[in-house]
């Protein structure tokens, strides 16, 4: 059976690389994105009525997920289990799948009519910039929300959130940028509160877990996350993260 899927558009987000992207949608509720349709699908009538829904499902392609040797693995190590325990790939949301298809439920803030067609304005995104989108479906609370559903090894958001502070330099840079990028302070805070570091680097994992890794970074290591048009520089000590500066790129 031959299956052909054609992307309907592309999503533009503040996340320019994999590192730093929230691991699930709406963990950084303020993270913005816009969805632009390709010419064949850029028709206002195609989204008529969509504005009545507060949230939508995005079906997309993990276009930057590279499989080792071009093969998929039946078992993966989800970050939620510390990066050491394995589960089946179909028991996870890993991007490394037989078919690299993802789905995210995001907030629809509005639909803009432009000369190139409709543009969807979104928040709560957890998707890499320039990701191809295959389909859009409205979120239906009465059907999509199942209060009796079991949630396996991920029963709730990680309660161990980081405390985020800002250097004087970073605070000034953010203040200067917030006219161009609304809610920038909130977006950065929400992204870092979820601790983007690999699981084995986090303070709430045991020393025995960390000792199994020879590449555990020192606490003075400076991390960088590509967001918007800058490189966000920060350091971590335990569950405390301090933003150093926003380096232009």
mmCIF file of C-alpha atoms in Angstrom:
data_model
loop_
_atom_site.group_PDB
_atom_site.id
_atom_site.type_symbol
_atom_site.label_atom_id
_atom_site.label_comp_id
_atom_site.label_asym_id
_atom_site.label_seq_id
_atom_site.Cartn_x
_atom_site.Cartn_y
_atom_site.Cartn_z
ATOM 1 C CA UNK A 1 0.000 0.000 0.000
ATOM 2 C CA UNK A 2 1.460 3.329 -1.055
ATOM 3 C CA UNK A 3 0.834 6.380 1.143
ATOM 4 C CA UNK A 4 1.690 9.895 0.058
ATOM 5 C CA UNK A 5 1.515 12.775 2.544
ATOM 6 C CA UNK A 6 1.926 16.370 1.417
ATOM 7 C CA UNK A 7 2.660 19.121 3.958
ATOM 8 C CA UNK A 8 0.024 21.860 3.987
ATOM 9 C CA UNK A 9 2.310 24.497 5.432
ATOM 10 C CA UNK A 10 5.168 25.307 7.777
ATOM 11 C CA UNK A 11 5.245 26.508 11.355
ATOM 12 C CA UNK A 12 7.549 29.304 12.478
ATOM 13 C CA UNK A 13 8.475 29.214 16.159
ATOM 14 C CA UNK A 14 10.920 30.811 18.569
ATOM 15 C CA UNK A 15 12.871 27.535 18.859
ATOM 16 C CA UNK A 16 15.751 27.438 16.381
ATOM 17 C CA UNK A 17 17.301 24.153 17.550
ATOM 18 C CA UNK A 18 16.212 20.989 19.359
ATOM 19 C CA UNK A 19 17.891 21.844 22.667
ATOM 20 C CA UNK A 20 15.579 23.912 24.839
ATOM 21 C CA UNK A 21 12.286 22.974 23.202
ATOM 22 C CA UNK A 22 9.702 22.042 25.886
ATOM 23 C CA UNK A 23 9.177 18.301 25.958
ATOM 24 C CA UNK A 24 5.396 18.635 25.704
ATOM 25 C CA UNK A 25 3.023 21.330 24.412
ATOM 26 C CA UNK A 26 1.865 24.095 26.775
ATOM 27 C CA UNK A 27 4.672 23.554 29.309
ATOM 28 C CA UNK A 28 5.832 26.966 28.074
ATOM 29 C CA UNK A 29 2.360 28.395 27.578
ATOM 30 C CA UNK A 30 3.626 31.703 26.220
ATOM 31 C CA UNK A 31 5.895 30.207 23.539
ATOM 32 C CA UNK A 32 4.606 31.671 20.244
ATOM 33 C CA UNK A 33 4.350 30.276 16.753
ATOM 34 C CA UNK A 34 2.751 31.089 13.419
ATOM 35 C CA UNK A 35 1.545 28.630 10.818
ATOM 36 C CA UNK A 36 1.772 29.699 7.180
ATOM 37 C CA UNK A 37 0.098 27.640 4.473
ATOM 38 C CA UNK A 38 1.717 26.647 1.220
ATOM 39 C CA UNK A 39 0.040 28.309 -1.808
ATOM 40 C CA UNK A 40 -2.135 25.322 -2.742
ATOM 41 C CA UNK A 41 -3.696 25.287 0.742
ATOM 42 C CA UNK A 42 -3.636 29.034 1.516
ATOM 43 C CA UNK A 43 -7.395 29.525 1.247
ATOM 44 C CA UNK A 44 -9.538 31.329 3.805
ATOM 45 C CA UNK A 45 -12.444 28.968 3.242
ATOM 46 C CA UNK A 46 -10.223 26.067 4.354
ATOM 47 C CA UNK A 47 -10.029 27.516 7.885
ATOM 48 C CA UNK A 48 -13.569 28.933 8.042
ATOM 49 C CA UNK A 49 -15.038 28.120 11.443
ATOM 50 C CA UNK A 50 -11.687 27.248 12.993
ATOM 51 C CA UNK A 51 -11.692 30.541 14.923
ATOM 52 C CA UNK A 52 -14.491 29.129 17.091
ATOM 53 C CA UNK A 53 -12.049 26.709 18.721
ATOM 54 C CA UNK A 54 -9.582 27.712 21.435
ATOM 55 C CA UNK A 55 -7.111 24.888 20.744
ATOM 56 C CA UNK A 56 -6.081 22.837 17.740
ATOM 57 C CA UNK A 57 -4.130 19.674 17.036
ATOM 58 C CA UNK A 58 -1.126 20.016 14.761
ATOM 59 C CA UNK A 59 0.077 16.900 12.940
ATOM 60 C CA UNK A 60 3.636 17.474 11.781
ATOM 61 C CA UNK A 61 6.871 15.870 10.624
ATOM 62 C CA UNK A 62 9.985 15.558 12.794
ATOM 63 C CA UNK A 63 12.032 16.728 9.826
ATOM 64 C CA UNK A 64 15.278 17.034 11.794
ATOM 65 C CA UNK A 65 15.053 13.680 13.588
ATOM 66 C CA UNK A 66 18.022 11.702 12.260
ATOM 67 C CA UNK A 67 17.985 7.947 12.776
ATOM 68 C CA UNK A 68 21.305 6.223 13.398
ATOM 69 C CA UNK A 69 22.134 4.200 10.336
ATOM 70 C CA UNK A 70 18.770 5.124 8.882
ATOM 71 C CA UNK A 71 17.025 2.578 11.119
ATOM 72 C CA UNK A 72 14.469 2.989 13.877
ATOM 73 C CA UNK A 73 14.857 1.469 17.327
ATOM 74 C CA UNK A 74 12.147 -0.533 19.092
ATOM 75 C CA UNK A 75 13.311 0.718 22.519
ATOM 76 C CA UNK A 76 14.120 4.280 23.592
ATOM 77 C CA UNK A 77 15.158 6.082 26.798
ATOM 78 C CA UNK A 78 12.546 8.743 27.616
ATOM 79 C CA UNK A 79 13.853 11.803 29.518
ATOM 80 C CA UNK A 80 11.009 11.392 32.010
ATOM 81 C CA UNK A 81 12.643 8.187 33.291
ATOM 82 C CA UNK A 82 16.041 9.818 33.747
ATOM 83 C CA UNK A 83 17.514 8.738 30.439
ATOM 84 C CA UNK A 84 18.472 5.309 31.814
ATOM 85 C CA UNK A 85 15.342 3.138 31.644
ATOM 86 C CA UNK A 86 14.007 1.926 28.307
ATOM 87 C CA UNK A 87 10.440 1.651 27.051
ATOM 88 C CA UNK A 88 9.020 0.684 23.685
ATOM 89 C CA UNK A 89 9.052 3.455 21.095
ATOM 90 C CA UNK A 90 5.274 3.192 20.780
ATOM 91 C CA UNK A 91 4.981 3.812 24.537
ATOM 92 C CA UNK A 92 6.716 7.172 24.083
ATOM 93 C CA UNK A 93 6.504 10.433 22.181
ATOM 94 C CA UNK A 94 10.060 10.194 20.943
ATOM 95 C CA UNK A 95 10.723 11.850 17.561
ATOM 96 C CA UNK A 96 12.790 8.833 16.490
ATOM 97 C CA UNK A 97 10.021 6.611 15.141
ATOM 98 C CA UNK A 98 9.407 4.346 12.132
ATOM 99 C CA UNK A 99 7.459 7.277 10.679
ATOM 100 C CA UNK A 100 8.646 10.613 12.122
ATOM 101 C CA UNK A 101 5.187 12.048 12.751
ATOM 102 C CA UNK A 102 4.375 14.227 15.762
ATOM 103 C CA UNK A 103 1.263 15.800 17.210
ATOM 104 C CA UNK A 104 0.780 18.795 19.492
ATOM 105 C CA UNK A 105 -2.264 20.453 20.989
ATOM 106 C CA UNK A 106 -1.654 24.218 20.971
ATOM 107 C CA UNK A 107 -3.691 27.331 21.658
ATOM 108 C CA UNK A 108 -5.134 29.167 18.658
ATOM 109 C CA UNK A 109 -4.781 32.873 19.429
ATOM 110 C CA UNK A 110 -6.193 34.091 16.136
ATOM 111 C CA UNK A 111 -6.331 33.819 12.360
ATOM 112 C CA UNK A 112 -4.828 36.624 10.308
ATOM 113 C CA UNK A 113 -5.860 37.230 6.709
ATOM 114 C CA UNK A 114 -2.862 38.209 4.571
ATOM 115 C CA UNK A 115 -2.204 38.643 0.853
ATOM 116 C CA UNK A 116 -0.593 35.193 0.929
ATOM 117 C CA UNK A 117 -3.532 33.565 2.672
ATOM 118 C CA UNK A 118 -4.477 32.833 6.286
ATOM 119 C CA UNK A 119 -1.857 32.743 9.036
ATOM 120 C CA UNK A 120 -2.579 30.987 12.325
ATOM 121 C CA UNK A 121 -1.182 32.621 15.465
ATOM 122 C CA UNK A 122 -0.434 30.067 18.184
ATOM 123 C CA UNK A 123 0.955 29.778 21.716
ATOM 124 C CA UNK A 124 2.118 26.867 23.836
ATOM 125 C CA UNK A 125 4.144 25.425 20.973
ATOM 126 C CA UNK A 126 6.797 22.743 21.457
ATOM 127 C CA UNK A 127 7.880 22.503 17.826
ATOM 128 C CA UNK A 128 11.118 23.340 16.024
ATOM 129 C CA UNK A 129 11.126 26.341 13.701
ATOM 130 C CA UNK A 130 10.430 25.556 10.022
ATOM 131 C CA UNK A 131 8.689 22.264 10.812
ATOM 132 C CA UNK A 132 6.405 20.959 8.016
ATOM 133 C CA UNK A 133 2.767 20.584 9.085
ATOM 134 C CA UNK A 134 0.670 17.763 7.629
ATOM 135 C CA UNK A 135 -2.751 18.563 9.047
ATOM 136 C CA UNK A 136 -4.813 20.622 11.505
ATOM 137 C CA UNK A 137 -7.742 19.369 13.542
ATOM 138 C CA UNK A 138 -9.831 21.210 16.146
ATOM 139 C CA UNK A 139 -9.476 20.110 19.760
ATOM 140 C CA UNK A 140 -12.786 18.823 21.152
ATOM 141 C CA UNK A 141 -12.844 18.815 24.974
ATOM 142 C CA UNK A 142 -15.819 16.443 25.228
ATOM 143 C CA UNK A 143 -14.011 13.832 23.138
ATOM 144 C CA UNK A 144 -10.277 14.511 23.424
ATOM 145 C CA UNK A 145 -10.223 14.939 27.205
ATOM 146 C CA UNK A 146 -10.619 11.582 28.937
ATOM 147 C CA UNK A 147 -10.673 11.960 32.705
ATOM 148 C CA UNK A 148 -10.492 8.202 33.289
ATOM 149 C CA UNK A 149 -7.438 7.674 31.085
ATOM 150 C CA UNK A 150 -4.302 6.120 32.571
ATOM 151 C CA UNK A 151 -1.076 8.071 32.127
ATOM 152 C CA UNK A 152 1.626 5.420 32.521
ATOM 153 C CA UNK A 153 5.073 6.599 33.580
ATOM 154 C CA UNK A 154 4.176 10.288 33.035
ATOM 155 C CA UNK A 155 1.220 10.896 35.374
ATOM 156 C CA UNK A 156 1.746 14.665 35.733
ATOM 157 C CA UNK A 157 4.104 17.481 34.767
ATOM 158 C CA UNK A 158 7.458 17.316 36.498
ATOM 159 C CA UNK A 159 6.936 19.005 39.873
ATOM 160 C CA UNK A 160 10.633 19.762 40.291
ATOM 161 C CA UNK A 161 10.745 23.097 38.498
ATOM 162 C CA UNK A 162 13.821 25.282 38.383
ATOM 163 C CA UNK A 163 14.131 28.689 39.974
ATOM 164 C CA UNK A 164 15.087 31.179 37.262
ATOM 165 C CA UNK A 165 16.903 34.453 37.899
ATOM 166 C CA UNK A 166 18.427 37.046 35.592
ATOM 167 C CA UNK A 167 21.672 38.982 35.589
ATOM 168 C CA UNK A 168 21.471 42.762 35.253
ATOM 169 C CA UNK A 169 22.734 42.436 31.694
ATOM 170 C CA UNK A 170 20.091 39.887 30.740
ATOM 171 C CA UNK A 171 17.284 41.828 32.457
ATOM 172 C CA UNK A 172 18.221 44.989 30.557
ATOM 173 C CA UNK A 173 18.448 43.148 27.233
ATOM 174 C CA UNK A 174 15.043 41.537 27.777
ATOM 175 C CA UNK A 175 13.458 44.854 28.726
ATOM 176 C CA UNK A 176 14.845 46.415 25.539
ATOM 177 C CA UNK A 177 13.478 43.564 23.405
ATOM 178 C CA UNK A 178 9.985 43.190 24.879
ATOM 179 C CA UNK A 179 8.436 45.767 22.548
ATOM 180 C CA UNK A 180 9.469 43.635 19.573
ATOM 181 C CA UNK A 181 8.903 40.307 21.361
ATOM 182 C CA UNK A 182 5.953 40.593 23.787
ATOM 183 C CA UNK A 183 6.152 38.524 26.990
ATOM 184 C CA UNK A 184 9.805 37.681 26.347
ATOM 185 C CA UNK A 185 10.632 37.492 30.064
ATOM 186 C CA UNK A 186 7.739 35.089 30.646
ATOM 187 C CA UNK A 187 8.637 32.897 27.659
ATOM 188 C CA UNK A 188 12.280 32.548 28.746
ATOM 189 C CA UNK A 189 11.220 31.815 32.325
ATOM 190 C CA UNK A 190 8.743 29.129 31.286
ATOM 191 C CA UNK A 191 11.280 27.423 29.014
ATOM 192 C CA UNK A 192 13.992 27.325 31.695
ATOM 193 C CA UNK A 193 11.669 26.382 34.574
ATOM 194 C CA UNK A 194 11.251 23.027 32.826
ATOM 195 C CA UNK A 195 15.031 22.432 32.962
ATOM 196 C CA UNK A 196 16.162 21.842 29.352
ATOM 197 C CA UNK A 197 19.279 19.979 30.480
ATOM 198 C CA UNK A 198 19.597 16.246 29.730
ATOM 199 C CA UNK A 199 18.062 14.157 32.499
ATOM 200 C CA UNK A 200 21.421 12.913 33.823
ATOM 201 C CA UNK A 201 22.537 16.511 34.457
ATOM 202 C CA UNK A 202 19.669 17.452 36.735
ATOM 203 C CA UNK A 203 20.172 17.824 40.452
ATOM 204 C CA UNK A 204 17.213 15.663 41.466
ATOM 205 C CA UNK A 205 18.718 12.530 39.930
ATOM 206 C CA UNK A 206 20.971 10.420 42.104
ATOM 207 C CA UNK A 207 24.756 10.593 42.039
ATOM 208 C CA UNK A 208 24.850 6.951 40.926
ATOM 209 C CA UNK A 209 22.877 7.908 37.813
ATOM 210 C CA UNK A 210 25.239 10.787 37.089
ATOM 211 C CA UNK A 211 28.356 8.706 37.720
ATOM 212 C CA UNK A 212 27.343 6.360 34.914
ATOM 213 C CA UNK A 213 27.937 9.249 32.549
ATOM 214 C CA UNK A 214 31.454 10.547 31.945
ATOM 215 C CA UNK A 215 30.249 13.695 30.186
ATOM 216 C CA UNK A 216 28.281 15.259 33.070
ATOM 217 C CA UNK A 217 29.028 18.987 32.788
ATOM 218 C CA UNK A 218 30.481 21.062 35.598
ATOM 219 C CA UNK A 219 28.190 23.548 37.315
ATOM 220 C CA UNK A 220 30.087 26.464 35.776
ATOM 221 C CA UNK A 221 29.224 25.319 32.284
ATOM 222 C CA UNK A 222 27.497 27.945 30.147
ATOM 223 C CA UNK A 223 24.562 26.587 28.144
ATOM 224 C CA UNK A 224 23.112 28.195 25.049
ATOM 225 C CA UNK A 225 19.609 27.969 23.569
ATOM 226 C CA UNK A 226 18.850 29.438 20.151
ATOM 227 C CA UNK A 227 15.583 31.343 20.450
ATOM 228 C CA UNK A 228 14.103 34.042 18.220
ATOM 229 C CA UNK A 229 17.180 35.896 16.902
ATOM 230 C CA UNK A 230 19.478 35.424 19.886
ATOM 231 C CA UNK A 231 21.455 32.800 21.773
ATOM 232 C CA UNK A 232 20.225 32.585 25.359
ATOM 233 C CA UNK A 233 23.218 32.053 27.667
ATOM 234 C CA UNK A 234 22.641 30.566 31.126
ATOM 235 C CA UNK A 235 24.183 28.533 33.924
ATOM 236 C CA UNK A 236 22.672 25.993 36.301
ATOM 237 C CA UNK A 237 23.471 25.005 39.863
ATOM 238 C CA UNK A 238 21.202 22.343 41.305
ATOM 239 C CA UNK A 239 17.657 23.483 40.566
ATOM 240 C CA UNK A 240 18.656 27.120 40.152
ATOM 241 C CA UNK A 241 19.198 28.632 36.716
ATOM 242 C CA UNK A 242 20.650 32.075 36.095
ATOM 243 C CA UNK A 243 20.316 33.786 32.735
ATOM 244 C CA UNK A 244 23.557 35.558 31.807
ATOM 245 C CA UNK A 245 22.803 37.364 28.557
ATOM 246 C CA UNK A 246 21.123 37.312 25.163
ATOM 247 C CA UNK A 247 23.796 37.095 22.480
ATOM 248 C CA UNK A 248 22.673 38.187 18.998
ATOM 249 C CA UNK A 249 23.108 35.626 16.210
#
